[in-house]
Amino acid sequence: AQSVTQPDIHITVSEGASLELRCNYSYGATPYLFWYVQSPGQGLQLLLKYFSGDTLVQGIKGFEAEFKRSQSSFNLRKPSVHWSDAAEYFCAVGANYGGATNKLIFGTGTLLAVQP
Amino acid sequence: EAQVTQNPRYLITVTGKKLTVTCSQNMNHEYMSWYRQDPGLGLRQIYYSMNVEVTDKGDVPEGYKVSRKEKRNFPLILESPSPNQTSLYFCASSFVLGSTDTQYFGPGTRLTVL
């Protein structure tokens, strides 16, 4: 069965430090992978997505993610974190059962705190 | 502005009192979906709709109903809410059916059932 694992429930980084949020997936076919961010009291905003091609994907707000098929991973990175990046981050895989649905399977999220 | 709207944003109700959470999108999207978000479980799909009058169950459909009479609207109905339906609910939409299309999410509805 398809699944997404985000091993880190909560991460705290200092402002200006680099960030890496981990995501591992289990999916039989070529995965469609997404990172969403949820700010407090807000909906989910798409940061970036991977479908095919270059395994290093650039997103909004200075984020990037690298797809590594051999490790079944799609980790999110940012070289220098800003206080406004404090939010919850969700990794998701798009499950396409022969076109019957484009359900997203989400990880449990990683809550990022940024300290001054 | 392209957006998905949900109403109400917050709702406190009592067990058994029927309620409807509305969802509307102004992007002419064909595909719409409802998710619930619970701590430690991430988001799980409740129902989805591929187009008008076409709906189907997601992973956690028990206790919920939906309808899609117009392309822009996809209300979520709780006929007899129970405390285990206390959750944060998100509506999402995308232009076409297919995992490659980006889903746009509404701001969420926080429901408390007493």
PDB file of C-alpha atoms in Angstrom:
ATOM      1  CA  ALA A   1       0.000   0.000   0.000  1.00  0.00           C
ATOM      2  CA  GLN A   2       1.127   3.511  -0.702  1.00  0.00           C
ATOM      3  CA  SER A   3       2.414   5.462   2.255  1.00  0.00           C
ATOM      4  CA  VAL A   4       4.443   8.488   3.176  1.00  0.00           C
ATOM      5  CA  THR A   5       6.643   8.741   6.246  1.00  0.00           C
ATOM      6  CA  GLN A   6       7.914  11.924   7.791  1.00  0.00           C
ATOM      7  CA  PRO A   7      10.182  10.713  10.591  1.00  0.00           C
ATOM      8  CA  ASP A   8      10.527  14.051  12.342  1.00  0.00           C
ATOM      9  CA  ILE A   9       7.429  15.240  14.148  1.00  0.00           C
ATOM     10  CA  HIS A  10       8.991  18.450  15.384  1.00  0.00           C
ATOM     11  CA  ILE A  11      12.166  20.298  14.381  1.00  0.00           C
ATOM     12  CA  THR A  12      13.646  23.486  15.771  1.00  0.00           C
ATOM     13  CA  VAL A  13      16.253  25.445  13.868  1.00  0.00           C
ATOM     14  CA  SER A  14      17.867  28.807  14.371  1.00  0.00           C
ATOM     15  CA  GLU A  15      17.073  31.623  11.991  1.00  0.00           C
ATOM     16  CA  GLY A  16      19.650  31.659   9.214  1.00  0.00           C
ATOM     17  CA  ALA A  17      20.524  28.007   9.637  1.00  0.00           C
ATOM     18  CA  SER A  18      19.978  25.429   6.932  1.00  0.00           C
ATOM     19  CA  LEU A  19      17.018  23.092   6.982  1.00  0.00           C
ATOM     20  CA  GLU A  20      16.305  19.598   5.764  1.00  0.00           C
ATOM     21  CA  LEU A  21      12.951  17.896   6.294  1.00  0.00           C
ATOM     22  CA  ARG A  22      12.850  14.214   5.572  1.00  0.00           C
ATOM     23  CA  CYS A  23      10.244  12.344   3.573  1.00  0.00           C
ATOM     24  CA  ASN A  24      10.184   8.697   2.585  1.00  0.00           C
ATOM     25  CA  TYR A  25       7.527   7.147   0.430  1.00  0.00           C
ATOM     26  CA  SER A  26       6.315   3.721  -0.511  1.00  0.00           C
ATOM     27  CA  TYR A  27       4.727   3.522  -3.955  1.00  0.00           C
ATOM     28  CA  GLY A  28       4.836   0.832  -6.583  1.00  0.00           C
ATOM     29  CA  ALA A  29       4.942   2.985  -9.676  1.00  0.00           C
ATOM     30  CA  THR A  30       6.642   6.244 -10.544  1.00  0.00           C
ATOM     31  CA  PRO A  31       5.651   8.565  -7.729  1.00  0.00           C
ATOM     32  CA  TYR A  32       4.270  12.039  -8.069  1.00  0.00           C
ATOM     33  CA  LEU A  33       5.600  13.867  -5.027  1.00  0.00           C
ATOM     34  CA  PHE A  34       4.589  17.099  -3.379  1.00  0.00           C
ATOM     35  CA  TRP A  35       5.541  19.291  -0.471  1.00  0.00           C
ATOM     36  CA  TYR A  36       2.876  21.499   1.095  1.00  0.00           C
ATOM     37  CA  VAL A  37       3.208  24.051   3.874  1.00  0.00           C
ATOM     38  CA  GLN A  38       0.501  24.914   6.372  1.00  0.00           C
ATOM     39  CA  SER A  39       0.908  28.139   8.304  1.00  0.00           C
ATOM     40  CA  PRO A  40      -1.056  28.510  11.534  1.00  0.00           C
ATOM     41  CA  GLY A  41      -4.749  28.917  10.799  1.00  0.00           C
ATOM     42  CA  GLN A  42      -4.194  28.645   7.076  1.00  0.00           C
ATOM     43  CA  GLY A  43      -4.833  26.098   4.389  1.00  0.00           C
ATOM     44  CA  LEU A  44      -2.177  24.147   2.577  1.00  0.00           C
ATOM     45  CA  GLN A  45       0.050  25.874   0.076  1.00  0.00           C
ATOM     46  CA  LEU A  46       2.033  23.966  -2.513  1.00  0.00           C
ATOM     47  CA  LEU A  47       5.771  24.506  -2.177  1.00  0.00           C
ATOM     48  CA  LEU A  48       6.952  22.275  -4.990  1.00  0.00           C
ATOM     49  CA  LYS A  49       6.232  19.091  -6.860  1.00  0.00           C
ATOM     50  CA  TYR A  50       8.069  16.367  -8.727  1.00  0.00           C
ATOM     51  CA  PHE A  51       6.671  14.376 -11.636  1.00  0.00           C
ATOM     52  CA  SER A  52       9.653  13.455 -13.784  1.00  0.00           C
ATOM     53  CA  GLY A  53      12.919  14.774 -15.164  1.00  0.00           C
ATOM     54  CA  ASP A  54      15.455  16.649 -13.087  1.00  0.00           C
ATOM     55  CA  THR A  55      15.526  15.124  -9.642  1.00  0.00           C
ATOM     56  CA  LEU A  56      16.295  18.454  -7.979  1.00  0.00           C
ATOM     57  CA  VAL A  57      13.157  20.536  -7.890  1.00  0.00           C
ATOM     58  CA  GLN A  58      12.972  24.216  -7.082  1.00  0.00           C
ATOM     59  CA  GLY A  59       9.943  25.632  -5.347  1.00  0.00           C
ATOM     60  CA  ILE A  60       8.629  28.821  -3.899  1.00  0.00           C
ATOM     61  CA  LYS A  61      10.041  30.683  -0.907  1.00  0.00           C
ATOM     62  CA  GLY A  62      13.563  29.418  -1.605  1.00  0.00           C
ATOM     63  CA  PHE A  63      12.785  25.752  -0.995  1.00  0.00           C
ATOM     64  CA  GLU A  64      14.075  22.842  -3.005  1.00  0.00           C
ATOM     65  CA  ALA A  65      13.676  19.096  -2.837  1.00  0.00           C
ATOM     66  CA  GLU A  66      15.617  16.192  -4.241  1.00  0.00           C
ATOM     67  CA  PHE A  67      14.041  12.981  -5.448  1.00  0.00           C
ATOM     68  CA  LYS A  68      16.194   9.923  -4.760  1.00  0.00           C
ATOM     69  CA  ARG A  69      14.611   6.814  -6.181  1.00  0.00           C
ATOM     70  CA  SER A  70      17.199   4.476  -4.637  1.00  0.00           C
ATOM     71  CA  GLN A  71      16.350   5.773  -1.176  1.00  0.00           C
ATOM     72  CA  SER A  72      12.633   6.333  -1.810  1.00  0.00           C
ATOM     73  CA  SER A  73      13.106   9.816  -0.462  1.00  0.00           C
ATOM     74  CA  PHE A  74      12.023  13.326  -1.325  1.00  0.00           C
ATOM     75  CA  ASN A  75      13.672  15.563   1.264  1.00  0.00           C
ATOM     76  CA  LEU A  76      12.917  19.251   1.458  1.00  0.00           C
ATOM     77  CA  ARG A  77      15.763  21.725   1.940  1.00  0.00           C
ATOM     78  CA  LYS A  78      16.336  25.406   2.435  1.00  0.00           C
ATOM     79  CA  PRO A  79      19.803  26.943   2.808  1.00  0.00           C
ATOM     80  CA  SER A  80      18.798  29.717   5.209  1.00  0.00           C
ATOM     81  CA  VAL A  81      15.634  29.624   7.276  1.00  0.00           C
ATOM     82  CA  HIS A  82      13.595  32.744   8.015  1.00  0.00           C
ATOM     83  CA  TRP A  83      11.333  33.201  11.019  1.00  0.00           C
ATOM     84  CA  SER A  84       8.353  33.256   8.644  1.00  0.00           C
ATOM     85  CA  ASP A  85       9.118  29.655   7.662  1.00  0.00           C
ATOM     86  CA  ALA A  86       7.757  28.431  10.989  1.00  0.00           C
ATOM     87  CA  ALA A  87       4.854  26.205   9.967  1.00  0.00           C
ATOM     88  CA  GLU A  88       3.871  22.602   9.481  1.00  0.00           C
ATOM     89  CA  TYR A  89       5.194  20.857   6.395  1.00  0.00           C
ATOM     90  CA  PHE A  90       3.534  17.945   4.674  1.00  0.00           C
ATOM     91  CA  CYS A  91       4.988  15.576   2.143  1.00  0.00           C
ATOM     92  CA  ALA A  92       2.489  13.830  -0.121  1.00  0.00           C
ATOM     93  CA  VAL A  93       2.445  11.305  -2.914  1.00  0.00           C
ATOM     94  CA  GLY A  94      -0.143  11.408  -5.654  1.00  0.00           C
ATOM     95  CA  ALA A  95      -1.973   8.112  -5.965  1.00  0.00           C
ATOM     96  CA  ASN A  96      -3.373   7.530  -9.399  1.00  0.00           C
ATOM     97  CA  TYR A  97      -5.245   4.284  -9.653  1.00  0.00           C
ATOM     98  CA  GLY A  98      -5.499   4.096 -13.392  1.00  0.00           C
ATOM     99  CA  GLY A  99      -6.972   7.563 -13.521  1.00  0.00           C
ATOM    100  CA  ALA A 100      -9.774   6.810 -11.067  1.00  0.00           C
ATOM    101  CA  THR A 101      -8.642   9.319  -8.527  1.00  0.00           C
ATOM    102  CA  ASN A 102      -5.951  11.806  -7.864  1.00  0.00           C
ATOM    103  CA  LYS A 103      -5.996  11.317  -4.142  1.00  0.00           C
ATOM    104  CA  LEU A 104      -3.043  12.676  -2.248  1.00  0.00           C
ATOM    105  CA  ILE A 105      -1.552  10.449   0.435  1.00  0.00           C
ATOM    106  CA  PHE A 106      -0.058  12.644   3.098  1.00  0.00           C
ATOM    107  CA  GLY A 107       2.618  12.127   5.672  1.00  0.00           C
ATOM    108  CA  THR A 108       1.868  13.050   9.256  1.00  0.00           C
ATOM    109  CA  GLY A 109       3.659  16.350   8.978  1.00  0.00           C
ATOM    110  CA  THR A 110       6.731  18.007  10.481  1.00  0.00           C
ATOM    111  CA  LEU A 111       6.241  21.036  12.666  1.00  0.00           C
ATOM    112  CA  LEU A 112       9.051  23.525  12.183  1.00  0.00           C
ATOM    113  CA  ALA A 113       9.922  26.053  14.868  1.00  0.00           C
ATOM    114  CA  VAL A 114      12.412  28.825  14.164  1.00  0.00           C
ATOM    115  CA  GLN A 115      14.258  30.390  17.048  1.00  0.00           C
ATOM    116  CA  PRO A 116      15.908  33.814  16.861  1.00  0.00           C
TER     117      PRO A 116
ATOM    118  CA  GLU B   1      -8.672  35.887  -7.257  1.00  0.00           C
ATOM    119  CA  ALA B   2      -8.524  32.130  -7.786  1.00  0.00           C
ATOM    120  CA  GLN B   3      -9.463  30.402  -4.594  1.00  0.00           C
ATOM    121  CA  VAL B   4     -11.243  27.649  -2.730  1.00  0.00           C
ATOM    122  CA  THR B   5     -13.568  28.920  -0.022  1.00  0.00           C
ATOM    123  CA  GLN B   6     -15.082  27.032   2.870  1.00  0.00           C
ATOM    124  CA  ASN B   7     -17.798  27.987   5.297  1.00  0.00           C
ATOM    125  CA  PRO B   8     -17.983  28.086   8.166  1.00  0.00           C
ATOM    126  CA  ARG B   9     -14.361  28.336   9.267  1.00  0.00           C
ATOM    127  CA  TYR B  10     -15.204  27.281  12.810  1.00  0.00           C
ATOM    128  CA  LEU B  11     -18.163  25.310  14.061  1.00  0.00           C
ATOM    129  CA  ILE B  12     -19.107  23.884  17.424  1.00  0.00           C
ATOM    130  CA  THR B  13     -22.109  21.607  17.446  1.00  0.00           C
ATOM    131  CA  VAL B  14     -23.686  18.793  19.425  1.00  0.00           C
ATOM    132  CA  THR B  15     -23.967  15.115  18.685  1.00  0.00           C
ATOM    133  CA  GLY B  16     -26.670  14.265  16.192  1.00  0.00           C
ATOM    134  CA  LYS B  17     -27.376  17.746  14.872  1.00  0.00           C
ATOM    135  CA  LYS B  18     -27.090  17.685  11.092  1.00  0.00           C
ATOM    136  CA  LEU B  19     -24.645  20.118   9.575  1.00  0.00           C
ATOM    137  CA  THR B  20     -23.245  21.100   6.199  1.00  0.00           C
ATOM    138  CA  VAL B  21     -19.844  22.530   5.415  1.00  0.00           C
ATOM    139  CA  THR B  22     -19.798  24.330   2.104  1.00  0.00           C
ATOM    140  CA  CYS B  23     -16.947  24.387  -0.377  1.00  0.00           C
ATOM    141  CA  SER B  24     -16.776  26.514  -3.471  1.00  0.00           C
ATOM    142  CA  GLN B  25     -14.091  27.078  -6.092  1.00  0.00           C
ATOM    143  CA  ASN B  26     -13.935  29.724  -8.787  1.00  0.00           C
ATOM    144  CA  MET B  27     -11.343  28.080 -11.029  1.00  0.00           C
ATOM    145  CA  ASN B  28     -13.702  25.917 -13.099  1.00  0.00           C
ATOM    146  CA  HIS B  29     -12.026  22.836 -11.676  1.00  0.00           C
ATOM    147  CA  GLU B  30     -13.528  19.463 -12.459  1.00  0.00           C
ATOM    148  CA  TYR B  31     -12.039  17.560  -9.546  1.00  0.00           C
ATOM    149  CA  MET B  32     -12.910  18.312  -5.929  1.00  0.00           C
ATOM    150  CA  SER B  33     -12.134  16.486  -2.741  1.00  0.00           C
ATOM    151  CA  TRP B  34     -12.604  16.570   1.019  1.00  0.00           C
ATOM    152  CA  TYR B  35      -9.916  15.693   3.539  1.00  0.00           C
ATOM    153  CA  ARG B  36      -9.831  15.601   7.293  1.00  0.00           C
ATOM    154  CA  GLN B  37      -6.718  16.394   9.284  1.00  0.00           C
ATOM    155  CA  ASP B  38      -6.082  14.828  12.654  1.00  0.00           C
ATOM    156  CA  PRO B  39      -2.978  15.105  14.840  1.00  0.00           C
ATOM    157  CA  GLY B  40      -0.478  12.369  14.090  1.00  0.00           C
ATOM    158  CA  LEU B  41      -2.499  11.121  11.115  1.00  0.00           C
ATOM    159  CA  GLY B  42      -1.904  13.797   8.502  1.00  0.00           C
ATOM    160  CA  LEU B  43      -4.683  14.386   5.986  1.00  0.00           C
ATOM    161  CA  ARG B  44      -6.985  11.617   4.874  1.00  0.00           C
ATOM    162  CA  GLN B  45      -9.392  11.745   1.977  1.00  0.00           C
ATOM    163  CA  ILE B  46     -13.105  11.500   2.794  1.00  0.00           C
ATOM    164  CA  TYR B  47     -14.826  11.816  -0.580  1.00  0.00           C
ATOM    165  CA  TYR B  48     -13.960  13.055  -4.002  1.00  0.00           C
ATOM    166  CA  SER B  49     -15.787  14.123  -7.126  1.00  0.00           C
ATOM    167  CA  MET B  50     -14.541  13.863 -10.684  1.00  0.00           C
ATOM    168  CA  ASN B  51     -17.265  16.069 -12.085  1.00  0.00           C
ATOM    169  CA  VAL B  52     -20.886  17.101 -11.632  1.00  0.00           C
ATOM    170  CA  GLU B  53     -23.004  14.252 -10.292  1.00  0.00           C
ATOM    171  CA  VAL B  54     -19.940  11.979 -10.037  1.00  0.00           C
ATOM    172  CA  THR B  55     -18.731  11.272  -6.512  1.00  0.00           C
ATOM    173  CA  ASP B  56     -16.922   8.422  -4.806  1.00  0.00           C
ATOM    174  CA  LYS B  57     -15.596   7.381  -1.430  1.00  0.00           C
ATOM    175  CA  GLY B  58     -12.114   8.091  -0.221  1.00  0.00           C
ATOM    176  CA  ASP B  59     -10.368   6.420   2.674  1.00  0.00           C
ATOM    177  CA  VAL B  60     -12.596   7.537   5.546  1.00  0.00           C
ATOM    178  CA  PRO B  61     -16.146   8.095   4.193  1.00  0.00           C
ATOM    179  CA  GLU B  62     -18.143   6.705   7.138  1.00  0.00           C
ATOM    180  CA  GLY B  63     -20.494   9.263   8.622  1.00  0.00           C
ATOM    181  CA  TYR B  64     -20.229  11.703   5.733  1.00  0.00           C
ATOM    182  CA  LYS B  65     -22.181  12.509   2.591  1.00  0.00           C
ATOM    183  CA  VAL B  66     -21.389  14.754  -0.331  1.00  0.00           C
ATOM    184  CA  SER B  67     -23.130  16.066  -3.407  1.00  0.00           C
ATOM    185  CA  ARG B  68     -21.967  17.714  -6.608  1.00  0.00           C
ATOM    186  CA  LYS B  69     -24.889  19.394  -8.317  1.00  0.00           C
ATOM    187  CA  GLU B  70     -22.838  22.268  -9.661  1.00  0.00           C
ATOM    188  CA  LYS B  71     -19.275  22.295 -10.842  1.00  0.00           C
ATOM    189  CA  ARG B  72     -18.160  24.969  -8.399  1.00  0.00           C
ATOM    190  CA  ASN B  73     -19.715  23.583  -5.199  1.00  0.00           C
ATOM    191  CA  PHE B  74     -18.981  20.444  -3.228  1.00  0.00           C
ATOM    192  CA  PRO B  75     -20.663  20.480   0.193  1.00  0.00           C
ATOM    193  CA  LEU B  76     -19.790  18.031   2.943  1.00  0.00           C
ATOM    194  CA  ILE B  77     -22.773  16.798   4.945  1.00  0.00           C
ATOM    195  CA  LEU B  78     -22.714  15.239   8.386  1.00  0.00           C
ATOM    196  CA  GLU B  79     -26.180  13.779   8.908  1.00  0.00           C
ATOM    197  CA  SER B  80     -25.612  12.816  12.547  1.00  0.00           C
ATOM    198  CA  PRO B  81     -22.283  14.143  13.775  1.00  0.00           C
ATOM    199  CA  SER B  82     -20.424  12.312  16.493  1.00  0.00           C
ATOM    200  CA  PRO B  83     -17.470  13.399  18.653  1.00  0.00           C
ATOM    201  CA  ASN B  84     -15.047  11.299  16.583  1.00  0.00           C
ATOM    202  CA  GLN B  85     -15.757  13.639  13.688  1.00  0.00           C
ATOM    203  CA  THR B  86     -14.166  16.503  15.572  1.00  0.00           C
ATOM    204  CA  SER B  87     -11.421  17.469  13.181  1.00  0.00           C
ATOM    205  CA  LEU B  88     -10.019  20.027  10.772  1.00  0.00           C
ATOM    206  CA  TYR B  89     -11.572  19.672   7.342  1.00  0.00           C
ATOM    207  CA  PHE B  90     -10.096  20.779   4.032  1.00  0.00           C
ATOM    208  CA  CYS B  91     -11.685  21.034   0.651  1.00  0.00           C
ATOM    209  CA  ALA B  92      -9.421  20.821  -2.392  1.00  0.00           C
ATOM    210  CA  SER B  93      -9.851  21.157  -6.118  1.00  0.00           C
ATOM    211  CA  SER B  94      -7.835  20.636  -9.274  1.00  0.00           C
ATOM    212  CA  PHE B  95      -8.428  21.328 -12.929  1.00  0.00           C
ATOM    213  CA  VAL B  96      -8.260  17.826 -14.251  1.00  0.00           C
ATOM    214  CA  LEU B  97      -8.212  14.322 -13.006  1.00  0.00           C
ATOM    215  CA  GLY B  98      -4.741  12.987 -12.586  1.00  0.00           C
ATOM    216  CA  SER B  99      -1.995  12.949 -10.038  1.00  0.00           C
ATOM    217  CA  THR B 100       0.138  15.423 -11.915  1.00  0.00           C
ATOM    218  CA  ASP B 101      -2.282  18.265 -11.447  1.00  0.00           C
ATOM    219  CA  THR B 102      -1.844  20.571  -8.503  1.00  0.00           C
ATOM    220  CA  GLN B 103      -4.572  20.512  -5.909  1.00  0.00           C
ATOM    221  CA  TYR B 104      -5.589  23.801  -4.350  1.00  0.00           C
ATOM    222  CA  PHE B 105      -6.792  23.771  -0.777  1.00  0.00           C
ATOM    223  CA  GLY B 106      -9.321  25.847   1.051  1.00  0.00           C
ATOM    224  CA  PRO B 107      -8.515  27.505   4.392  1.00  0.00           C
ATOM    225  CA  GLY B 108     -10.029  24.720   6.467  1.00  0.00           C
ATOM    226  CA  THR B 109     -13.035  24.276   8.732  1.00  0.00           C
ATOM    227  CA  ARG B 110     -12.424  23.407  12.351  1.00  0.00           C
ATOM    228  CA  LEU B 111     -15.329  21.322  13.611  1.00  0.00           C
ATOM    229  CA  THR B 112     -15.961  20.404  17.218  1.00  0.00           C
ATOM    230  CA  VAL B 113     -18.721  17.935  18.032  1.00  0.00           C
ATOM    231  CA  LEU B 114     -19.701  17.842  21.702  1.00  0.00           C
TER     232      LEU B 114
END
